[in-house]
């Protein structure tokens, strides 16, 4: 949840029993006790975040300049070699970057369009829309591994729903997960199905929260249908769209479980994305340096997205 | 706009605070706005438009219902009905032995136990740790504490995959590979749950906490007797979200466990599949139901709170 990174407004009143400025031995002691208590309370959380969050990030950066296979006693410093290798044309990273870009783009754009349509539909408050709303959100609750295995079965060209669907049009089902032409699309479809309901519910909630007076004014001016949507609703929803775009990019770029259960990055590198490559390099091929360098590349890319969001987050003014 | 749910949106508190003469609450998810209730107002929609909308609703229903139905029906189909074409939509008999077969072909009992232990213990630790630190940031005096707050919340920017490798090395050096502490401890640091709970704590009426302080209540007592009861709805929401995240977690359990008796359910599912290949879809779907069902049950029991928490986090952040 990167929106949490916006600066936190501090309370206008002093929320704590702050001792007065004048210093006396008793007050100083009380202040020290408060400080000790403060550290004691945050220590478990702080320690966990530093030891398992910040330290690994820094050390990962260091490892990206080394060569190691877990077997040698210590990593060997090789300077920029890993990065040079990674950015050569035809390297695995190039494939992974391309696949990640396609996957993220299609998944994010697809769920934005589909989710907005479904959200607007649900907001019409028809009969059964409550049931559809619950059902649409349910996949978001499921483990990605379960979603992946379910879709693996549905994609089965002989016994899966895919065969049924394609035969309705007189066609044969593609071999989704086992041919390089379709493997990336299979993970994209499964992922989009899992996320679509989440996006739809966010749009649904946002649409119901739209300011009514603007619509009353627009109705007086005779605005209806498509122009009303195009010139009133869509702009009002733009902060939500922006939020969903940014968090959607971050979430999709880190998708791992669906890939692991559907295609395992293959065949070849046809569905290898950055997270899969990081895993594959470290825990299958034991190229620690390459994996660490890939992770650094991914971190930098995601950091750019996050910073863009933090920069523009303050412009989300349509709420309240 | 704060990240918290509106107090009035919360069933737990509104039951106590709202006057009895108020109309019954809307049943809408994540909303407490009275005007949302009931049908759309304004000019009546023409009939063809209504019918078109119902066609779209039906299509959306199919998009989500068919795969979910397929999951459950395949888990209960006899083997020959899985491997025939045209497809069978309704199993002729309910084949519960698929579950037995999934359970015995892989150590599902162990997977289930490991999932429950890591999820429950991990969630309890993470929420406990989050509660303590949120209270410290909201109520304990310390100069420069917001700097530390920013540092901790900033950890949300670190993608899971950058910490993976080094955390594996750390856990390995501690000799904790394939252990519960190795599975659980790296996940207990909490920025997200802490932030949610902190935001709610800031809404606690100052007078209440001050009154308790004047009465001589210690910080611990103030937290237990005043702050936590008031913030209970948000703590519950945060707990549910953390619980779901931990149950669904995949990549960390995958690398930190190496024997089947330590795997969690999502990882076990992956190995069930590769063991059985494409020949046993019935048991594999039964295994998938075992993995998916607990979170579906949690979701159907608490969907108001879960969707409300997630959308509030998304929209009002």
XYZ file of C-alpha atoms in Angstrom:
637
model
C 0.000 0.000 0.000
C 2.219 2.743 -1.178
C -0.238 5.537 -0.609
C 0.679 5.148 3.003
C 3.912 6.885 2.165
C 2.316 10.252 1.963
C 3.391 12.485 4.779
C 1.307 11.928 7.822
C -0.481 14.990 9.037
C 0.476 15.588 12.584
C -2.231 16.262 15.057
C -2.797 19.912 15.751
C -2.974 19.394 19.465
C -0.327 17.686 21.445
C -1.630 14.158 21.687
C 0.689 12.981 24.377
C 1.245 13.857 27.932
C 4.244 15.938 26.991
C 6.085 17.249 29.989
C 6.383 21.050 30.118
C 9.498 22.736 28.828
C 10.854 23.706 32.197
C 13.245 21.082 33.293
C 13.451 19.696 36.781
C 14.987 16.429 37.976
C 11.553 14.809 38.310
C 10.453 15.950 34.897
C 13.654 14.818 33.326
C 13.212 11.447 34.904
C 9.665 11.203 33.678
C 10.792 12.116 30.215
C 13.465 9.434 30.324
C 10.938 6.854 31.441
C 8.692 7.852 28.561
C 11.603 7.539 26.149
C 12.558 4.133 27.512
C 8.978 2.989 27.209
C 8.798 4.339 23.670
C 11.836 2.358 22.588
C 10.629 -0.772 24.340
C 7.297 -0.571 22.554
C 8.624 -0.010 19.057
C 11.689 -2.226 19.345
C 10.145 -5.540 18.220
C 8.641 -3.927 15.146
C 11.654 -1.751 14.375
C 14.046 -4.650 14.766
C 12.023 -6.882 12.454
C 11.764 -4.145 9.832
C 15.479 -3.324 9.952
C 16.732 -6.919 10.093
C 14.344 -8.351 7.488
C 13.673 -5.237 5.402
C 16.393 -2.612 5.252
C 19.456 -4.734 5.912
C 18.587 -7.276 3.181
C 17.969 -4.467 0.704
C 21.394 -2.975 1.353
C 23.189 -6.307 1.419
C 21.406 -7.379 -1.753
C 22.925 -4.326 -3.409
C 26.374 -5.419 -2.218
C 25.804 -8.972 -3.440
C 24.916 -7.681 -6.887
C 28.608 -6.806 -7.361
C 29.754 -10.316 -6.497
C 29.732 -13.849 -7.781
C 28.562 -16.623 -5.506
C 26.859 -20.007 -5.700
C 26.087 -20.689 -1.992
C 28.840 -23.352 -2.088
C 31.986 -21.239 -2.266
C 32.880 -20.033 1.230
C 32.317 -16.355 0.390
C 31.080 -14.128 -2.431
C 33.792 -12.961 -4.873
C 33.705 -9.307 -5.848
C 33.371 -8.896 -9.614
C 32.426 -5.251 -9.863
C 29.923 -4.389 -12.555
C 30.218 -7.703 -14.397
C 26.752 -8.903 -13.411
C 25.117 -5.728 -14.654
C 27.125 -5.707 -17.894
C 26.110 -9.290 -18.532
C 22.494 -8.583 -17.702
C 22.166 -5.720 -20.127
C 23.691 -7.481 -23.108
C 21.173 -8.022 -25.854
C 19.638 -11.451 -25.905
C 20.209 -11.950 -22.194
C 17.593 -13.422 -19.903
C 17.041 -10.017 -18.307
C 16.056 -8.539 -21.663
C 13.436 -11.259 -22.082
C 12.270 -10.808 -18.506
C 11.988 -7.034 -18.900
C 10.012 -7.406 -22.102
C 7.720 -10.047 -20.609
C 7.206 -8.032 -17.426
C 6.380 -4.930 -19.447
C 3.832 -6.758 -21.621
C 2.297 -8.591 -18.663
C 2.028 -5.471 -16.502
C 0.713 -3.286 -19.313
C -1.970 -5.719 -20.457
C -2.985 -6.748 -16.945
C -3.204 -3.183 -15.617
C -4.960 -1.668 -18.644
C -7.279 -4.645 -18.985
C -8.360 -4.656 -15.355
C -8.806 -0.865 -15.393
C -11.207 -0.981 -18.349
C -12.965 -4.136 -17.229
C -13.076 -3.067 -13.602
C -14.499 0.363 -14.407
C -17.183 -1.188 -16.588
C -18.130 -3.741 -13.942
C -17.964 -1.132 -11.181
C -20.307 1.166 -13.125
C -22.610 -1.771 -13.812
C -22.763 -2.755 -10.148
C -23.479 0.857 -9.227
C -26.740 0.634 -11.211
C -28.090 -1.323 -8.250
C -29.855 -3.986 -10.191
C -31.202 -7.147 -8.651
C -28.454 -9.726 -8.002
C -25.706 -7.128 -8.169
C -24.892 -7.799 -4.508
C -24.268 -11.438 -5.299
C -22.114 -10.562 -8.303
C -20.154 -8.088 -6.185
C -19.320 -10.742 -3.596
C -18.462 -13.299 -6.244
C -16.242 -10.873 -8.156
C -14.212 -10.056 -5.075
C -13.767 -13.674 -3.978
C -10.812 -14.507 -6.301
C -8.878 -11.671 -4.691
C -9.051 -13.622 -1.413
C -7.681 -16.845 -2.876
C -4.032 -17.881 -2.778
C -2.428 -17.144 -6.144
C -1.282 -20.762 -6.163
C -4.898 -21.942 -6.077
C -5.856 -19.519 -8.842
C -2.891 -20.734 -10.880
C -3.731 -24.423 -10.503
C -7.408 -23.797 -11.273
C -6.520 -21.961 -14.464
C -3.983 -24.615 -15.378
C -6.852 -27.076 -15.458
C -9.167 -24.705 -17.300
C -6.459 -24.025 -19.893
C -6.014 -27.740 -20.527
C -6.566 -28.107 -24.275
C -8.141 -31.567 -23.956
C -10.245 -31.547 -20.809
C -10.409 -27.911 -19.780
C -13.024 -25.210 -20.215
C -10.770 -23.724 -22.850
C -11.625 -26.545 -25.243
C -15.337 -26.016 -24.618
C -15.078 -22.271 -25.125
C -13.093 -22.520 -28.351
C -15.190 -25.324 -29.770
C -18.235 -23.055 -29.529
C -16.548 -21.043 -32.265
C -15.448 -24.144 -34.113
C -11.836 -23.715 -33.090
C -9.285 -25.788 -31.259
C -7.992 -24.605 -27.932
C -4.437 -23.309 -27.985
C -1.934 -25.097 -25.774
C -1.892 -22.167 -23.394
C 0.745 -23.047 -20.850
C 3.033 -25.250 -22.898
C 3.726 -23.171 -26.007
C 5.789 -20.018 -25.965
C 3.245 -18.118 -28.075
C 0.615 -18.351 -25.371
C 2.366 -18.880 -22.028
C 2.631 -15.186 -21.207
C -1.023 -14.708 -22.133
C -2.083 -17.565 -19.899
C -0.544 -15.938 -16.825
C -1.927 -12.549 -17.873
C -5.466 -13.901 -18.164
C -5.328 -15.791 -14.865
C -3.853 -12.798 -13.046
C -6.363 -10.371 -14.545
C -9.220 -12.644 -13.486
C -7.938 -12.621 -9.924
C -7.546 -8.844 -9.777
C -10.547 -7.719 -11.838
C -13.059 -7.945 -9.007
C -10.840 -5.911 -6.687
C -10.568 -3.108 -9.251
C -14.313 -3.296 -9.900
C -15.174 -2.921 -6.197
C -12.846 0.044 -5.840
C -14.530 1.740 -8.814
C -17.961 0.760 -7.513
C -17.270 2.383 -4.141
C -15.777 5.458 -5.795
C -18.741 5.850 -8.157
C -21.194 5.700 -5.263
C -19.156 8.373 -3.496
C -19.265 10.817 -6.406
C -20.659 14.217 -5.412
C -24.375 14.311 -6.163
C -24.696 18.046 -6.701
C -22.502 17.953 -9.794
C -24.834 15.382 -11.318
C -27.869 17.442 -10.451
C -26.312 20.448 -12.155
C -25.391 18.336 -15.170
C -28.932 16.960 -15.342
C -30.308 20.511 -15.404
C -28.014 21.219 -18.337
C -29.444 18.153 -20.057
C -26.265 16.050 -19.915
C -26.984 12.335 -20.157
C -25.462 9.076 -21.228
C -22.026 8.972 -22.771
C -21.169 12.729 -22.583
C -22.130 12.691 -18.911
C -19.784 9.777 -18.349
C -17.025 11.151 -20.557
C -16.965 14.706 -19.229
C -18.133 14.336 -15.653
C -17.699 10.820 -14.282
C -14.378 9.940 -15.893
C -12.560 13.089 -14.725
C -14.005 12.701 -11.235
C -12.704 9.156 -11.136
C -9.225 10.113 -12.317
C -7.615 10.031 -8.830
C -8.915 6.492 -8.336
C -7.698 5.518 -11.791
C -4.291 6.969 -10.993
C -4.135 5.108 -7.700
C -5.190 1.827 -9.297
C -2.684 2.285 -12.110
C 0.249 2.805 -9.776
C -0.625 0.103 -7.263
C -1.606 -2.169 -10.146
C 1.823 -1.785 -11.728
C 3.529 -2.528 -8.423
C 1.362 -5.553 -7.677
C 1.547 -7.032 -11.176
C 5.294 -6.518 -11.445
C 5.739 -8.650 -8.323
C 3.413 -11.500 -9.323
C 5.056 -14.817 -8.624
C 2.661 -17.522 -7.434
C 0.512 -17.615 -10.570
C 3.619 -17.906 -12.744
C 5.080 -20.618 -10.518
C 1.949 -22.737 -10.754
C 1.018 -22.076 -14.396
C 4.162 -21.941 -16.509
C 7.257 -21.810 -14.260
C 8.580 -19.070 -16.505
C 8.580 -21.290 -19.547
C 8.677 -22.718 -22.056
C 12.191 -21.349 -22.400
C 11.996 -17.788 -21.153
C 8.668 -17.057 -22.817
C 6.887 -16.261 -19.551
C 9.879 -15.330 -17.399
C 9.228 -12.063 -15.604
C 11.547 -10.234 -13.197
C 10.336 -11.984 -10.006
C 10.573 -15.392 -11.630
C 14.072 -14.630 -12.905
C 15.207 -13.489 -9.449
C 13.952 -16.760 -7.972
C 15.223 -18.913 -10.808
C 18.731 -17.406 -10.809
C 19.155 -17.706 -7.046
C 17.384 -20.915 -6.097
C 17.519 -23.013 -9.249
C 20.753 -21.962 -10.967
C 22.538 -20.627 -7.842
C 23.798 -17.492 -9.616
C 23.539 -15.318 -6.531
C 25.177 -12.260 -8.084
C 22.932 -12.319 -11.150
C 19.852 -12.730 -9.005
C 20.865 -9.872 -6.705
C 21.577 -7.600 -9.672
C 18.188 -8.461 -11.187
C 16.514 -7.676 -7.878
C 18.283 -4.313 -7.797
C 17.070 -3.532 -11.322
C 13.523 -4.396 -10.295
C 13.799 -2.347 -7.120
C 14.935 0.732 -9.034
C 12.103 0.380 -11.558
C 9.477 0.027 -8.826
C 10.996 2.883 -6.856
C 10.462 5.174 -9.843
C 6.782 4.176 -9.955
C 6.423 4.744 -6.208
C 8.106 8.138 -6.358
C 5.830 9.219 -9.192
C 2.917 8.280 -7.010
C 4.232 10.081 -3.940
C 4.810 13.161 -6.084
C 1.284 13.219 -7.455
C -0.529 11.749 -4.489
C -1.170 15.176 -3.029
C -3.224 16.016 -6.118
C -5.849 13.460 -5.205
C -8.160 16.151 -4.022
C -11.536 14.812 -5.004
C -12.195 13.116 -1.713
C -13.998 14.676 1.193
C -8.720 12.056 4.572
C -7.490 9.523 6.980
C -7.053 5.892 6.229
C -9.433 4.801 8.883
C -12.941 3.640 8.429
C -15.415 6.143 9.577
C -16.398 5.329 13.078
C -20.052 5.462 12.119
C -19.443 2.914 9.375
C -18.490 0.361 11.879
C -21.103 -2.046 13.075
C -19.242 -2.724 16.274
C -19.277 0.882 17.422
C -22.417 2.088 15.745
C -24.398 -0.435 17.691
C -23.361 1.424 20.799
C -23.339 5.002 19.572
C -26.194 5.401 17.120
C -29.520 6.431 18.590
C -32.216 3.760 18.422
C -34.589 5.793 16.258
C -32.211 5.806 13.289
C -33.264 3.777 10.264
C -31.634 0.374 9.853
C -28.210 0.470 8.301
C -27.709 -0.061 4.628
C -26.538 -3.543 3.827
C -24.067 -2.233 1.295
C -20.507 -3.332 1.561
C -18.135 -0.812 2.934
C -20.618 1.999 3.064
C -22.798 3.440 5.670
C -24.380 6.147 3.608
C -28.109 6.159 3.911
C -28.753 7.646 0.504
C -27.173 4.655 -1.153
C -29.906 2.450 0.035
C -32.562 1.209 -2.296
C -32.932 1.614 -5.993
C -31.497 4.358 -8.040
C -33.532 7.492 -7.994
C -34.271 9.788 -10.897
C -35.957 9.118 -14.205
C -37.079 5.566 -14.834
C -34.840 3.593 -17.153
C -36.366 2.418 -20.434
C -37.027 -1.297 -20.568
C -34.496 -2.231 -23.304
C -31.734 -0.512 -21.330
C -32.685 -2.440 -18.215
C -32.616 -5.679 -20.140
C -29.213 -4.847 -21.590
C -27.907 -4.171 -18.106
C -29.194 -7.522 -16.901
C -27.441 -9.241 -19.793
C -24.226 -7.551 -18.680
C -24.797 -8.544 -15.063
C -25.337 -12.129 -16.189
C -22.123 -12.033 -18.217
C -20.181 -10.714 -15.223
C -21.719 -13.365 -13.039
C -20.624 -16.056 -15.497
C -17.101 -14.669 -15.694
C -16.548 -15.218 -11.978
C -18.979 -18.016 -11.201
C -17.986 -20.465 -13.915
C -14.315 -20.852 -12.909
C -15.250 -21.094 -9.230
C -17.978 -23.607 -10.012
C -15.532 -25.542 -12.161
C -13.121 -25.750 -9.243
C -15.681 -27.226 -6.874
C -17.435 -29.457 -9.384
C -14.165 -30.920 -10.693
C -13.077 -31.672 -7.154
C -16.186 -33.826 -6.818
C -16.262 -35.497 -10.227
C -15.543 -39.168 -10.769
C -12.386 -39.621 -12.795
C -14.029 -40.636 -16.061
C -16.165 -37.507 -16.093
C -13.089 -35.319 -15.904
C -11.543 -36.929 -18.942
C -14.467 -37.036 -21.310
C -15.552 -34.594 -23.939
C -18.112 -32.970 -24.219
C -17.643 -31.706 -20.714
C -19.790 -32.814 -17.836
C -21.193 -29.829 -15.987
C -22.906 -31.652 -13.166
C -21.120 -34.631 -11.615
C -23.290 -37.752 -11.842
C -22.123 -38.815 -8.407
C -20.255 -36.817 -5.812
C -16.823 -38.372 -5.634
C -15.556 -37.482 -2.167
C -12.694 -39.916 -2.597
C -10.871 -37.194 -4.566
C -10.314 -35.462 -1.258
C -9.123 -38.657 0.381
C -6.785 -39.269 -2.532
C -5.364 -35.735 -2.399
C -4.962 -36.077 1.347
C -2.997 -39.320 1.110
C -1.019 -38.763 -2.097
C 0.696 -35.809 -0.415
C 1.062 -35.046 3.291
C -1.867 -32.632 3.286
C -2.324 -33.049 7.006
C 1.163 -31.659 7.522
C 0.573 -28.871 4.968
C -2.614 -27.870 6.739
C -0.953 -27.940 10.167
C 1.988 -25.868 8.923
C -0.296 -23.347 7.232
C -2.392 -22.946 10.361
C 0.628 -22.597 12.653
C 2.485 -20.094 10.486
C -0.653 -18.088 9.709
C -2.057 -17.931 13.235
C 1.220 -17.439 15.097
C 2.545 -15.072 12.432
C -0.618 -12.970 12.476
C -0.723 -12.836 16.274
C 2.920 -11.716 16.413
C 2.563 -9.169 13.626
C -0.593 -7.624 15.085
C 0.927 -7.612 18.579
C 4.068 -5.926 17.344
C 1.965 -3.468 15.317
C -0.252 -2.639 18.308
C 2.678 -1.851 20.596
C 4.418 0.375 18.087
C 1.205 2.123 17.004
C 0.457 2.933 20.630
C 3.978 4.252 21.133
C 3.652 6.545 18.117
C 0.222 7.763 19.115
C 0.515 8.198 22.868
C 4.062 8.032 24.217
C 6.124 11.198 24.334
C 9.357 11.033 22.415
C 10.953 13.799 20.455
C 11.633 12.920 16.819
C 9.397 9.918 16.874
C 7.804 10.799 13.551
C 11.186 10.353 11.893
C 11.286 6.758 13.115
C 7.676 6.411 12.040
C 8.592 7.496 8.514
C 11.485 5.035 8.487
C 9.207 2.183 9.450
C 6.394 3.072 7.063
C 9.000 3.600 4.342
C 9.709 -0.132 4.449
C 6.488 -0.548 2.466
C 8.497 0.594 -0.539
C 10.775 -2.449 -0.419
C 9.491 -5.072 -2.823
C 9.455 -8.589 -1.396
C 11.797 -9.909 -4.016
C 14.719 -7.684 -3.069
C 14.825 -9.004 0.475
C 14.321 -12.628 -0.532
C 17.906 -13.641 -1.168
C 19.509 -12.070 1.894
C 16.708 -13.176 4.197
C 17.299 -16.694 2.949
C 21.008 -16.329 3.761
C 20.210 -14.897 7.218
C 17.769 -17.657 8.077
C 20.181 -20.227 6.723
C 23.047 -18.836 8.851
C 20.826 -19.003 11.914
C 20.174 -22.660 11.114
C 16.481 -21.920 10.779
C 15.805 -23.298 7.306
C 12.845 -25.649 7.363
C 11.671 -24.471 10.800
C 8.637 -22.574 12.031
C 10.721 -19.667 13.279
C 12.291 -19.423 9.849
C 8.861 -19.397 8.237
C 7.340 -16.918 10.661
C 9.861 -14.422 11.982
C 10.871 -12.588 8.791
C 7.215 -11.694 8.294
C 6.354 -10.176 11.653
C 7.651 -6.666 11.053
C 4.624 -4.586 10.308
C 4.293 -1.242 8.621
C 0.881 -1.677 7.028
C -1.036 -2.962 10.056
C 0.794 -0.499 12.295
C -0.234 2.376 10.036
C -3.890 1.305 9.955
C -4.045 0.925 13.726
C -2.103 4.144 14.363
C -4.553 6.095 12.206
C -7.436 4.726 14.246
C -5.678 5.436 17.543
C -5.332 9.081 16.621
C -9.126 9.302 16.530
C -9.427 8.181 20.124
C -10.890 11.081 22.151
C -8.039 12.666 24.028
C -10.192 13.292 27.090
C -10.668 9.589 27.678
C -6.966 8.837 27.689
C -6.220 11.897 29.803
C -8.891 10.944 32.299
C -7.324 7.521 32.644
C -3.918 9.118 33.102
C -5.193 11.468 35.790
C -6.701 8.453 37.502
C -3.196 7.100 37.721
C -3.473 4.461 35.010
C -0.139 3.440 33.578
C 0.504 3.421 29.839
C -0.025 -0.328 29.713
C -3.332 0.010 31.488
C -4.430 2.921 29.326
C -3.664 0.869 26.242
C -5.494 -2.180 27.489
C -8.501 -0.554 29.087
C -9.114 2.504 26.908
C -7.317 2.520 23.573
C -7.570 -1.079 22.412
C -11.313 -1.443 23.122
C -12.067 1.723 21.150
C -9.847 0.660 18.241
C -11.085 -2.915 18.191
C -12.890 -2.650 14.813
C -9.766 -1.474 13.024
C -7.598 -4.017 14.826
C -9.977 -6.718 13.652
C -9.876 -5.451 10.077
C -6.076 -5.312 10.120
C -5.967 -8.812 11.593
C -8.160 -10.207 8.835
C -6.091 -8.585 6.096
C -2.826 -9.832 7.628
C -4.321 -13.297 8.084
C -5.330 -13.539 4.432
C -1.933 -12.290 3.267
C -0.090 -14.841 5.380
C -2.308 -17.759 4.397
C -1.801 -16.933 0.706
C 1.942 -16.304 1.015
C 3.920 -18.251 -1.522
C 7.493 -17.314 -2.346
C 8.974 -17.211 1.148
C 7.593 -20.595 2.295
C 8.694 -21.996 -1.067
C 12.357 -21.172 -0.538
C 12.628 -21.580 3.219
C 11.103 -25.060 3.419
C 12.739 -28.057 1.815
C 10.905 -31.124 3.077
C 7.285 -31.992 2.486
C 6.519 -32.179 6.208
C 7.312 -28.447 6.526
C 5.544 -27.155 3.410
C 2.500 -24.938 3.710
C -0.669 -25.553 1.690
C -0.003 -23.288 -1.320
C 3.463 -24.819 -1.757
C 2.128 -28.328 -1.188
C -0.384 -27.702 -3.928
C 2.384 -26.948 -6.376
C 4.149 -30.165 -5.478
C 0.963 -32.211 -5.524
C 0.533 -31.084 -9.080
C 4.051 -31.856 -10.247
C 3.960 -35.266 -8.565
C 0.702 -36.260 -10.135
C 1.267 -34.494 -13.422
C -1.763 -34.185 -15.622
C -3.287 -37.494 -14.695
C -5.133 -36.722 -11.497
C -7.062 -33.506 -11.956
C -9.787 -34.631 -9.568
C -7.490 -34.917 -6.546
C -5.542 -31.814 -7.607
C -8.766 -29.793 -7.707
C -9.734 -31.308 -4.342
C -6.380 -30.115 -2.980
C -7.034 -26.676 -4.460
C -10.384 -26.565 -2.674
C -8.627 -27.420 0.602
C -6.224 -24.514 0.044
C -8.876 -22.048 -1.077
C -11.806 -22.911 1.173
C -10.583 -21.456 4.504
C -10.086 -17.974 3.055
C -13.391 -18.170 1.177
C -15.109 -19.016 4.461
C -13.349 -16.156 6.254
C -14.359 -13.885 3.382
C -18.032 -14.850 3.394
C -18.206 -14.501 7.169
C -16.559 -11.095 7.314
C -16.872 -9.677 3.825
C -18.261 -6.329 4.950
C -15.270 -5.753 7.143
C -12.707 -7.123 4.694
C -13.941 -5.220 1.641
C -14.552 -2.154 3.785
C -10.995 -2.296 5.125
C -9.410 -2.899 1.755
C -11.369 -0.230 -0.083
C -10.878 2.269 2.724
C -7.155 1.607 2.581
C -7.238 2.094 -1.165
C -9.557 5.055 -1.543
C -8.893 7.153 1.464
C -5.157 6.626 1.750
